[in-house]
Tab-separated table of C-alpha atoms and ligand atoms in Angstrom:
chain	number	residue	atom	x	y	z
Y	26	UNK	CA	0.100	0.147	-0.044
Y	27	UNK	CA	1.388	3.458	-0.984
Y	28	UNK	CA	1.559	6.286	1.594
Y	29	UNK	CA	-2.151	7.783	1.995
Y	30	UNK	CA	-0.879	11.226	1.013
Y	31	UNK	CA	0.376	9.774	-2.264
Y	32	UNK	CA	-3.054	8.201	-3.447
Y	33	UNK	CA	-4.783	9.885	-6.247
Y	34	UNK	CA	-8.254	11.489	-5.543
Y	35	UNK	CA	-9.860	8.308	-7.157
Y	36	UNK	CA	-7.779	5.850	-4.896
Y	37	UNK	CA	-8.480	7.895	-1.894
Y	38	UNK	CA	-12.373	7.702	-2.408
Y	39	UNK	CA	-12.210	3.825	-3.302
Y	40	UNK	CA	-9.996	3.352	-0.165
Y	41	UNK	CA	-12.609	5.485	2.011
Y	42	UNK	CA	-15.706	3.617	0.646
Y	43	UNK	CA	-13.972	0.429	1.312
Y	44	UNK	CA	-13.272	1.359	4.968
Y	45	UNK	CA	-16.694	2.836	5.373
Y	46	UNK	CA	-18.241	-0.488	4.499
Y	47	UNK	CA	-15.970	-2.217	6.921
Y	48	UNK	CA	-16.854	0.466	9.730
Y	49	UNK	CA	-20.570	0.252	9.032
Y	50	UNK	CA	-20.300	-3.701	9.563
Y	51	UNK	CA	-18.699	-3.225	13.115
Y	52	UNK	CA	-21.389	-0.709	13.958
Y	53	UNK	CA	-24.015	-3.265	13.321
Y	54	UNK	CA	-22.576	-5.389	15.906
Y	55	UNK	CA	-23.682	-3.076	19.074
Y	56	UNK	CA	-20.314	-3.512	20.917
Y	57	UNK	CA	-19.324	-2.690	24.131
Y	58	UNK	CA	-15.450	-2.653	24.803
Y	59	UNK	CA	-13.236	-0.220	26.508
Y	60	UNK	CA	-9.477	0.575	25.912
Y	61	UNK	CA	-9.737	3.654	28.026
Y	62	UNK	CA	-8.173	3.238	31.436
Y	63	UNK	CA	-5.101	1.160	32.701
Y	64	UNK	CA	-6.765	-1.390	34.793
Y	65	UNK	CA	-6.071	-5.040	35.090
Y	66	UNK	CA	-8.517	-7.651	33.565
Y	67	UNK	CA	-10.249	-9.718	36.137
Y	68	UNK	CA	-8.473	-12.839	35.122
Y	69	UNK	CA	-5.226	-11.004	35.979
Y	70	UNK	CA	-6.638	-10.083	39.249
Y	71	UNK	CA	-7.145	-13.732	40.023
Y	72	UNK	CA	-3.406	-14.237	39.939
Y	73	UNK	CA	-3.358	-12.240	43.297
Y	74	UNK	CA	-6.002	-14.159	44.995
Y	75	UNK	CA	-3.848	-16.139	47.315
Y	76	UNK	CA	-2.941	-12.879	48.910
Y	77	UNK	CA	-6.654	-12.768	50.380
Y	78	UNK	CA	-7.332	-16.553	50.975
Y	79	UNK	CA	-4.636	-16.695	53.500
Y	80	UNK	CA	-5.868	-17.653	56.837
Y	81	UNK	CA	-4.486	-15.426	59.667
Y	82	UNK	CA	-4.584	-16.598	62.964
Y	83	UNK	CA	-3.622	-14.679	66.014
Y	84	UNK	CA	-0.010	-15.321	65.789
Y	85	UNK	CA	0.108	-13.976	62.309
Y	86	UNK	CA	-0.956	-10.583	63.045
Y	87	UNK	CA	2.158	-9.313	64.443
Y	88	UNK	CA	5.060	-7.759	62.333
Y	89	UNK	CA	8.662	-8.780	62.497
Y	90	UNK	CA	9.429	-6.055	65.119
Y	91	UNK	CA	6.387	-7.412	67.387
Y	92	UNK	CA	3.749	-4.923	66.508
Y	93	UNK	CA	0.367	-5.942	66.774
Y	94	UNK	CA	-0.813	-5.014	63.163
Y	95	UNK	CA	-4.685	-5.274	64.269
Y	96	UNK	CA	-4.281	-2.002	66.391
Y	97	UNK	CA	-3.637	1.489	65.834
Y	98	UNK	CA	-0.211	2.958	65.709
Y	99	UNK	CA	3.217	2.819	63.662
Y	100	UNK	CA	2.469	5.906	61.164
Y	101	UNK	CA	5.342	5.098	58.808
Y	102	UNK	CA	4.637	1.374	57.815
Y	103	UNK	CA	6.121	-2.041	59.305
Y	104	UNK	CA	9.462	-2.880	58.797
Y	105	UNK	CA	9.176	-5.728	56.239
Y	106	UNK	CA	6.796	-3.464	53.968
Y	107	UNK	CA	9.468	-0.971	53.846
Y	108	UNK	CA	12.011	-3.503	52.948
Y	109	UNK	CA	9.897	-4.955	50.371
Y	110	UNK	CA	9.476	-1.325	48.701
Y	111	UNK	CA	13.166	-0.833	49.171
Y	112	UNK	CA	13.952	-4.137	47.454
Y	113	UNK	CA	11.445	-3.522	44.622
Y	114	UNK	CA	12.579	-0.123	44.009
Y	115	UNK	CA	16.451	-0.027	44.939
Y	116	UNK	CA	15.989	2.754	47.510
Y	117	UNK	CA	17.053	2.894	51.208
Y	118	UNK	CA	14.481	1.889	53.755
Y	119	UNK	CA	15.108	5.085	55.728
Y	120	UNK	CA	13.759	6.999	52.829
Y	121	UNK	CA	10.356	5.177	53.072
Y	122	UNK	CA	7.054	5.907	54.600
Y	123	UNK	CA	4.379	3.481	53.887
Y	124	UNK	CA	0.863	5.072	53.114
Y	125	UNK	CA	-2.588	3.693	52.549
Y	126	UNK	CA	-4.006	2.174	49.358
Y	127	UNK	CA	-3.096	4.746	46.719
Y	128	UNK	CA	-0.020	6.495	45.993
Y	129	UNK	CA	-2.030	9.193	44.069
Y	130	UNK	CA	-3.649	10.034	47.499
Y	131	UNK	CA	-0.122	10.311	48.706
Y	132	UNK	CA	0.885	12.840	45.902
Y	133	UNK	CA	-2.438	14.825	46.480
Y	134	UNK	CA	-1.540	14.828	50.389
Y	135	UNK	CA	1.975	16.051	49.553
Y	136	UNK	CA	0.718	18.885	47.436
Y	137	UNK	CA	-1.834	19.855	49.838
Y	138	UNK	CA	0.678	20.014	52.625
Y	139	UNK	CA	2.947	22.019	50.447
Y	140	UNK	CA	-0.047	24.505	49.580
Y	141	UNK	CA	-0.858	25.124	53.366
Y	142	UNK	CA	2.281	24.853	54.984
Y	143	UNK	CA	4.943	24.931	52.432
Y	144	UNK	CA	7.974	22.608	52.226
Y	145	UNK	CA	11.135	21.787	54.441
Y	146	UNK	CA	13.261	24.818	54.691
Y	147	UNK	CA	10.807	27.324	53.055
Y	148	UNK	CA	7.730	28.023	55.419
Y	149	UNK	CA	5.860	29.935	52.665
Y	150	UNK	CA	2.858	28.134	51.794
Y	151	UNK	CA	2.425	27.684	48.126
Y	152	UNK	CA	-0.901	28.991	48.327
Y	153	UNK	CA	0.387	32.304	49.179
Y	154	UNK	CA	2.312	32.682	45.918
Y	155	UNK	CA	0.469	34.898	43.536
Y	156	UNK	CA	1.791	33.043	40.653
Y	157	UNK	CA	3.081	29.410	40.425
Y	158	UNK	CA	3.600	27.370	37.873
Y	159	UNK	CA	4.046	23.380	37.377
Y	160	UNK	CA	5.883	21.436	34.539
Y	161	UNK	CA	3.823	18.681	33.004
Y	162	UNK	CA	5.753	16.432	30.641
Y	163	UNK	CA	3.352	15.637	27.741
Y	164	UNK	CA	1.934	13.320	26.561
Y	165	UNK	CA	1.581	12.357	30.268
Y	166	UNK	CA	-0.907	11.486	32.979
Y	167	UNK	CA	-4.335	12.975	33.181
Y	168	UNK	CA	-4.654	12.832	36.856
Y	169	UNK	CA	-1.417	14.393	37.681
Y	170	UNK	CA	-2.124	17.415	35.571
Y	171	UNK	CA	-5.793	17.651	37.018
Y	172	UNK	CA	-4.234	17.810	40.721
Y	173	UNK	CA	-1.706	20.646	39.963
Y	174	UNK	CA	-4.548	22.644	38.000
Y	175	UNK	CA	-6.905	22.192	40.746
Y	176	UNK	CA	-4.454	23.524	43.170
Y	177	UNK	CA	-4.364	26.619	41.122
Y	178	UNK	CA	-0.699	26.192	39.144
Y	179	UNK	CA	-0.097	27.229	35.763
Y	180	UNK	CA	0.623	24.201	33.648
Y	181	UNK	CA	3.641	24.361	31.557
Y	182	UNK	CA	3.711	21.452	28.826
Y	183	UNK	CA	7.311	20.043	28.061
Y	184	UNK	CA	7.255	17.302	25.371
Y	185	UNK	CA	8.407	13.578	26.283
Y	186	UNK	CA	11.095	12.298	24.216
Y	187	UNK	CA	12.246	8.642	23.872
Y	188	UNK	CA	14.696	9.572	26.749
Y	189	UNK	CA	12.394	11.640	28.996
Y	190	UNK	CA	11.320	14.968	29.046
Y	191	UNK	CA	13.230	17.707	26.790
Y	192	UNK	CA	15.747	18.599	29.365
Y	193	UNK	CA	16.998	21.608	27.708
Y	194	UNK	CA	13.642	23.013	27.957
Y	195	UNK	CA	13.006	21.770	31.629
Y	196	UNK	CA	16.349	23.478	32.141
Y	197	UNK	CA	15.417	26.740	30.931
Y	198	UNK	CA	11.811	26.836	32.653
Y	199	UNK	CA	13.269	26.020	36.088
Y	200	UNK	CA	15.214	29.378	36.006
Y	201	UNK	CA	11.780	31.162	36.493
Y	202	UNK	CA	11.394	31.144	40.506
Y	203	UNK	CA	7.563	30.766	40.236
Y	204	UNK	CA	8.130	27.069	38.726
Y	205	UNK	CA	7.676	24.782	41.916
Y	206	UNK	CA	8.012	21.250	40.382
Y	207	UNK	CA	7.471	18.575	37.715
Y	208	UNK	CA	5.735	15.635	37.676
Y	209	UNK	CA	7.617	12.643	36.354
Y	210	UNK	CA	6.731	9.228	35.574
Y	211	UNK	CA	10.243	8.029	34.675
Y	212	UNK	CA	9.685	4.275	33.910
Y	213	UNK	CA	7.432	2.864	31.277
Y	214	UNK	CA	5.953	6.442	31.394
Y	215	UNK	CA	2.121	6.866	31.191
Y	216	UNK	CA	1.218	6.828	28.243
Y	217	UNK	CA	4.379	6.701	26.238
Y	218	UNK	CA	5.971	3.579	27.806
Y	219	UNK	CA	9.447	5.293	27.705
Y	220	UNK	CA	11.916	5.288	30.481
Y	221	UNK	CA	14.098	8.143	31.401
Y	222	UNK	CA	17.652	7.814	30.519
Y	223	UNK	CA	20.504	8.080	32.922
Y	224	UNK	CA	21.449	11.359	31.420
Y	225	UNK	CA	17.775	12.738	31.962
Y	226	UNK	CA	17.790	11.561	35.550
Y	227	UNK	CA	21.222	13.304	36.478
Y	228	UNK	CA	19.995	16.447	34.553
Y	229	UNK	CA	16.893	16.538	36.896
Y	230	UNK	CA	18.749	15.710	39.833
Y	231	UNK	CA	21.562	18.179	39.179
Y	232	UNK	CA	19.618	21.086	37.392
Y	233	UNK	CA	19.680	24.546	38.951
Y	234	UNK	CA	16.317	25.944	39.953
Y	235	UNK	CA	15.664	29.325	40.940
Y	236	UNK	CA	12.958	28.436	43.481
Y	237	UNK	CA	14.414	26.926	46.659
Y	238	UNK	CA	11.412	24.788	47.384
Y	239	UNK	CA	11.610	22.994	43.734
Y	240	UNK	CA	10.188	19.611	44.125
Y	241	UNK	CA	10.173	16.640	41.704
Y	242	UNK	CA	7.174	14.446	42.070
Y	243	UNK	CA	8.907	11.045	41.064
Y	244	UNK	CA	5.953	8.665	40.406
Y	245	UNK	CA	7.561	5.330	39.655
Y	246	UNK	CA	4.092	3.535	39.318
Y	247	UNK	CA	5.413	1.018	36.772
Y	248	UNK	CA	9.147	0.327	38.253
Y	249	UNK	CA	8.682	-3.514	38.184
Y	250	UNK	CA	6.228	-3.849	35.318
Y	251	UNK	CA	8.209	-5.386	32.427
Y	252	UNK	CA	6.313	-7.597	30.132
Y	253	UNK	CA	9.264	-8.371	27.585
Y	254	UNK	CA	12.701	-10.172	28.104
Y	255	UNK	CA	14.387	-6.971	28.086
Y	256	UNK	CA	13.758	-4.604	30.943
Y	257	UNK	CA	14.362	-1.092	30.818
Y	258	UNK	CA	16.879	0.253	33.557
Y	259	UNK	CA	16.326	3.554	35.746
Y	260	UNK	CA	18.983	5.237	37.408
Y	261	UNK	CA	18.123	5.817	41.087
Y	262	UNK	CA	17.489	9.409	41.244
Y	263	UNK	CA	18.104	9.612	45.254
Y	264	UNK	CA	21.605	8.524	44.571
Y	265	UNK	CA	22.312	11.172	41.895
Y	266	UNK	CA	20.302	13.976	43.759
Y	267	UNK	CA	22.641	13.330	46.839
Y	268	UNK	CA	25.709	13.829	44.624
Y	269	UNK	CA	24.584	17.265	44.001
Y	270	UNK	CA	23.291	18.245	47.385
Y	271	UNK	CA	19.772	18.137	46.372
Y	272	UNK	CA	18.361	15.016	47.929
Y	273	UNK	CA	15.342	17.210	49.457
Y	274	UNK	CA	14.187	17.919	45.975
Y	275	UNK	CA	12.811	14.566	45.568
Y	276	UNK	CA	9.294	13.100	46.416
Y	277	UNK	CA	9.243	9.439	45.043
Y	278	UNK	CA	5.979	7.490	44.895
Y	279	UNK	CA	5.064	3.866	44.210
Y	280	UNK	CA	2.434	1.292	45.121
Y	281	UNK	CA	1.322	-2.327	44.462
Y	282	UNK	CA	-1.864	-1.074	42.721
Y	283	UNK	CA	-0.855	-2.819	39.325
Y	284	UNK	CA	0.972	-5.676	41.202
Y	285	UNK	CA	-1.997	-7.037	43.213
Y	286	UNK	CA	-5.205	-5.029	43.554
Y	287	UNK	CA	-5.616	-1.486	42.342
Y	288	UNK	CA	-7.267	0.349	45.217
Y	289	UNK	CA	-6.546	-2.827	47.678
Y	290	UNK	CA	-2.571	-2.566	47.444
Y	291	UNK	CA	-0.263	-0.607	49.431
Y	292	UNK	CA	1.475	2.843	48.692
Y	293	UNK	CA	4.393	4.417	49.658
Y	294	UNK	CA	6.300	7.698	49.887
Y	295	UNK	CA	9.881	7.847	49.813
Y	296	UNK	CA	11.921	11.118	50.606
Y	297	UNK	CA	15.059	12.451	52.150
Y	298	UNK	CA	15.034	11.647	56.014
Y	299	UNK	CA	14.986	15.539	56.626
Y	300	UNK	CA	11.791	15.599	54.473
Y	301	UNK	CA	10.456	12.641	56.192
Y	302	UNK	CA	10.732	14.574	59.359
Y	303	UNK	CA	9.280	17.697	58.131
Y	304	UNK	CA	6.251	15.617	56.870
Y	305	UNK	CA	5.721	13.441	59.905
Y	306	UNK	CA	4.560	16.438	62.227
Y	307	UNK	CA	1.634	16.993	59.646
Y	308	UNK	CA	1.113	13.215	59.038
Y	309	UNK	CA	0.750	12.385	62.678
Y	310	UNK	CA	-2.229	14.768	62.800
Y	311	UNK	CA	-4.103	13.498	59.621
Y	312	UNK	CA	-4.037	9.865	60.648
Y	313	UNK	CA	-3.175	7.308	63.621
Y	314	UNK	CA	-1.740	4.999	61.001
Y	315	UNK	CA	-2.553	3.068	57.641
Y	316	UNK	CA	-3.803	-0.279	57.176
Y	317	UNK	CA	-0.890	-2.345	58.485
Y	318	UNK	CA	-3.133	-5.761	58.081
Y	319	UNK	CA	-3.082	-5.233	54.226
Y	320	UNK	CA	0.767	-4.438	54.581
Y	321	UNK	CA	1.251	-7.956	56.338
Y	322	UNK	CA	-0.672	-9.610	53.939
Y	323	UNK	CA	1.586	-8.334	51.046
Y	324	UNK	CA	4.578	-9.006	52.882
Y	325	UNK	CA	3.318	-12.612	53.635
Y	326	UNK	CA	2.461	-13.128	50.009
Y	327	UNK	CA	5.676	-11.459	48.712
Y	328	UNK	CA	8.525	-12.465	51.477
Y	329	UNK	CA	11.225	-11.213	49.095
Y	330	UNK	CA	12.250	-9.445	45.926
Y	331	UNK	CA	12.255	-13.025	44.148
Y	332	UNK	CA	8.603	-13.899	45.033
Y	333	UNK	CA	7.704	-10.392	43.560
Y	334	UNK	CA	9.609	-11.221	40.500
Y	335	UNK	CA	7.991	-14.559	40.114
Y	336	UNK	CA	4.742	-12.908	40.411
Y	337	UNK	CA	5.486	-10.296	37.899
Y	338	UNK	CA	6.594	-12.839	35.413
Y	339	UNK	CA	3.209	-14.179	35.585
Y	340	UNK	CA	1.576	-10.953	35.047
Y	341	UNK	CA	3.927	-10.176	32.081
Y	342	UNK	CA	2.620	-13.148	30.146
Y	343	UNK	CA	-0.963	-11.847	30.584
Y	344	UNK	CA	-0.157	-8.299	29.753
Y	345	UNK	CA	2.264	-8.982	27.163
Y	346	UNK	CA	0.047	-11.011	25.282
Y	347	UNK	CA	-2.855	-8.229	25.011
Y	348	UNK	CA	0.488	-5.771	24.030
Y	349	UNK	CA	1.095	-8.001	21.261
Y	350	UNK	CA	-2.359	-8.164	19.944
Y	351	UNK	CA	-2.411	-4.483	19.911
Y	352	UNK	CA	0.982	-3.970	18.156
Y	353	UNK	CA	0.099	-6.567	15.538
Y	354	UNK	CA	-3.260	-4.592	14.912
Y	355	UNK	CA	-1.165	-1.316	14.575
Y	356	UNK	CA	1.053	-2.825	12.183
Y	357	UNK	CA	-1.407	-2.487	9.661
Y	358	UNK	CA	-0.947	1.365	9.673
Y	359	UNK	CA	2.889	0.768	8.999
Y	360	UNK	CA	3.842	2.452	5.622
Y	361	UNK	CA	0.949	4.536	5.239
Y	362	UNK	CA	2.395	7.527	6.977
Y	363	UNK	CA	-0.753	8.350	8.885
Y	364	UNK	CA	0.370	7.339	12.400
Y	365	UNK	CA	3.334	6.549	14.726
Y	366	UNK	CA	2.993	4.590	18.003
Y	367	UNK	CA	5.464	3.288	20.847
Y	368	UNK	CA	6.291	-0.365	21.445
Y	369	UNK	CA	7.226	-0.352	25.246
Y	370	UNK	CA	9.003	-2.990	27.288
Y	371	UNK	CA	6.479	-2.592	29.975
Y	372	UNK	CA	3.681	-0.383	31.848
Y	373	UNK	CA	0.225	-0.251	30.844
Y	374	UNK	CA	-0.113	1.791	27.706
Y	375	UNK	CA	0.621	2.322	24.035
Y	376	UNK	CA	1.075	5.841	22.836
Y	377	UNK	CA	-0.556	6.369	19.374
Y	378	UNK	CA	0.063	9.625	17.320
Y	379	UNK	CA	-2.479	9.732	14.558
Y	380	UNK	CA	-2.432	12.170	11.641
Y	381	UNK	CA	-2.592	15.795	13.294
Y	382	UNK	CA	-6.239	17.074	13.430
Y	383	UNK	CA	-8.059	13.612	13.366
Y	384	UNK	CA	-7.574	12.395	16.853
Y	385	UNK	CA	-10.965	13.518	17.974
Y	386	UNK	CA	-12.427	12.212	14.967
Y	387	UNK	CA	-10.952	8.765	15.647
Y	388	UNK	CA	-12.410	8.880	19.227
Y	389	UNK	CA	-15.824	9.691	18.124
Y	390	UNK	CA	-15.698	6.986	15.528
Y	391	UNK	CA	-14.677	4.588	17.993
Y	392	UNK	CA	-17.392	5.631	20.325
Y	393	UNK	CA	-19.952	5.316	17.807
Y	394	UNK	CA	-19.158	1.561	17.514
Y	395	UNK	CA	-19.226	1.020	20.890
Y	396	UNK	CA	-15.113	1.135	21.861
Y	397	UNK	CA	-14.338	3.702	24.686
Y	398	UNK	CA	-10.799	5.121	24.490
Y	399	UNK	CA	-9.287	7.727	27.120
Y	400	UNK	CA	-10.851	11.138	26.057
Y	401	UNK	CA	-8.812	13.059	23.555
Y	402	UNK	CA	-6.797	15.681	25.157
Y	403	UNK	CA	-6.702	14.312	28.634
Y	404	UNK	CA	-3.011	13.441	28.112
Y	405	UNK	CA	-2.318	17.189	28.020
Y	406	UNK	CA	-2.658	20.107	30.313
Y	407	UNK	CA	-6.223	21.693	30.601
Y	408	UNK	CA	-7.324	18.684	28.500
Y	409	UNK	CA	-5.991	20.344	25.314
Y	410	UNK	CA	-4.090	18.568	22.895
Y	411	UNK	CA	-2.610	21.218	20.606
Y	412	UNK	CA	-2.325	18.972	17.704
Y	413	UNK	CA	-5.107	16.774	18.111
Y	414	UNK	CA	-3.195	13.722	17.461
Y	415	UNK	CA	-2.651	11.871	20.702
Y	416	UNK	CA	-4.257	8.713	21.811
Y	417	UNK	CA	-3.500	6.881	24.726
Y	418	UNK	CA	-4.389	2.960	24.334
Y	419	UNK	CA	-4.887	0.859	27.381
Y	420	UNK	CA	-4.936	-2.780	26.474
Y	421	UNK	CA	-5.181	-4.475	29.619
Y	422	UNK	CA	-8.652	-4.321	30.872
Y	423	UNK	CA	-10.602	-6.243	28.057
Y	424	UNK	CA	-10.141	-9.883	27.140
Y	425	UNK	CA	-7.521	-10.998	24.449
Y	426	UNK	CA	-10.388	-11.258	22.126
Y	427	UNK	CA	-12.034	-8.046	22.957
Y	428	UNK	CA	-8.449	-6.418	22.564
Y	429	UNK	CA	-8.092	-8.144	19.239
Y	430	UNK	CA	-11.449	-6.657	18.092
Y	431	UNK	CA	-11.122	-3.276	19.620
Y	432	UNK	CA	-7.541	-2.669	17.952
Y	433	UNK	CA	-8.823	-3.935	14.464
Y	434	UNK	CA	-11.575	-1.331	14.676
Y	435	UNK	CA	-9.041	1.275	15.856
Y	436	UNK	CA	-6.922	0.938	12.917
Y	437	UNK	CA	-10.105	1.178	10.678
Y	438	UNK	CA	-10.989	4.362	12.496
Y	439	UNK	CA	-7.629	5.986	12.374
Y	440	UNK	CA	-7.373	5.130	8.728
Y	441	UNK	CA	-10.854	6.488	7.954
Y	442	UNK	CA	-10.279	9.632	9.886
Y	443	UNK	CA	-6.956	10.344	7.864
Y	444	UNK	CA	-8.636	9.582	4.648
Y	445	UNK	CA	-11.507	12.135	5.410
Y	446	UNK	CA	-9.101	14.762	6.282
Y	447	UNK	CA	-6.870	13.992	3.059
Y	448	UNK	CA	-10.263	14.133	0.981
Y	449	UNK	CA	-11.497	17.494	2.816
Y	450	UNK	CA	-7.828	18.807	1.914
Y	451	UNK	CA	-8.416	18.257	-1.628
Y	452	UNK	CA	-11.933	19.434	-1.741
G	10	PMP	N1	0.458	7.069	38.718
G	10	PMP	C1	0.348	6.715	37.517
G	10	PMP	C2	1.355	7.006	36.713
G	10	PMP	C3	-0.533	5.750	36.998
G	10	PMP	O1	-0.658	5.478	35.868
G	10	PMP	C4	-1.495	5.390	38.079
G	10	PMP	C5	-2.766	4.411	37.828
G	10	PMP	N2	-3.351	4.715	36.595
G	10	PMP	C6	-1.373	5.805	39.403
G	10	PMP	C7	-0.437	6.621	39.782
G	10	PMP	C8	-2.560	5.491	40.529
G	10	PMP	O2	-1.809	4.686	41.535
G	10	PMP	P1	-2.527	4.380	42.906
G	10	PMP	O3	-3.438	3.367	42.542
G	10	PMP	O4	-1.211	3.917	43.596
G	10	PMP	O5	-2.993	5.643	43.355
């Protein structure tokens, strides 16, 4: 097949008519499919069921340092849960405070604290700043962007590249003292699936920021979520930041949401001991302690990193299959010069860029057939994709057959939208 842009008017019309016919056939099927959110399929959740079925007699309710996990107390988490996170992420246990069931909530709390009380070393609450700005790497995670928008930050877009954010731009932007921070999903990024290079991590850790209270929100949500033989490697940002005297710059988040149960897992915040000390005074007012029984459940199931790796390998087969199906479908777009997409080694998403000016049309075509996609623009600040070209594909939730059908339809819709655009350009 020739590139679409090289087709004559007659060829464009013939191709459009052919695809329109296929599209109409899908429409008659009354489908109800969902490629919109990075949620596991229920068969995948079954893999973690032993976590819940384990009987817990009295003697199994104590942490390794003798704490009765059925009771109040221990604000920062039981030692074995800290150890599990430390082994999972390659960071020090001293940096870790264990939270509840959601890392997103810890991110919100962290920002809310900074808004109300300021961060360590700078007592000026961020809510007192007349102008405050935040860097958003795009395309990125919609919930991050909404959070900083809600708190009144002006959102600044910086494009994602295969090695992380465009660092020349980031380094220039942080010269502005009103820029308070940046969102980063450093490994198998949402939605690109790319991992930050060593150079990117070093530059983020060492860059000179005009705001003394600048913070990096390091959301390592997909740290162990590989589904190919080769795993991406991510440099430890704490080690790098410490070298440059910027250890306090890092707020690091992770959870077991996409390891065991989304909404039923364990989350953590990691930061320098000085930051943790500062935070503890506020945390202690907020809660008497998080759910230690769930921490115990997790550390009973995952005794060590080896157990965790074994579990992730089983998930990888599951998830990898859905990505293979998706990529096989997208392959049918190759050579037409109307789309490009990422082929990640892990994470939950494929980033699909369609012909500029057609993403919304693809979304509408898909929803008319009964396939839900992530809302167009959601991957950009304020929900606006300036090019109208980015689509986030989340293949994990439907069954394999459903992913196959949904991505087949996606290919038809991407082609159809491109043909309509090319034809309207010729009109
Ligand atoms: N961060 C990123 C980048 C995510 O993709 C998600 C889930 N979609 C979350 C955080 C949510 O994590 P949690 O369940 O721990 O709140």
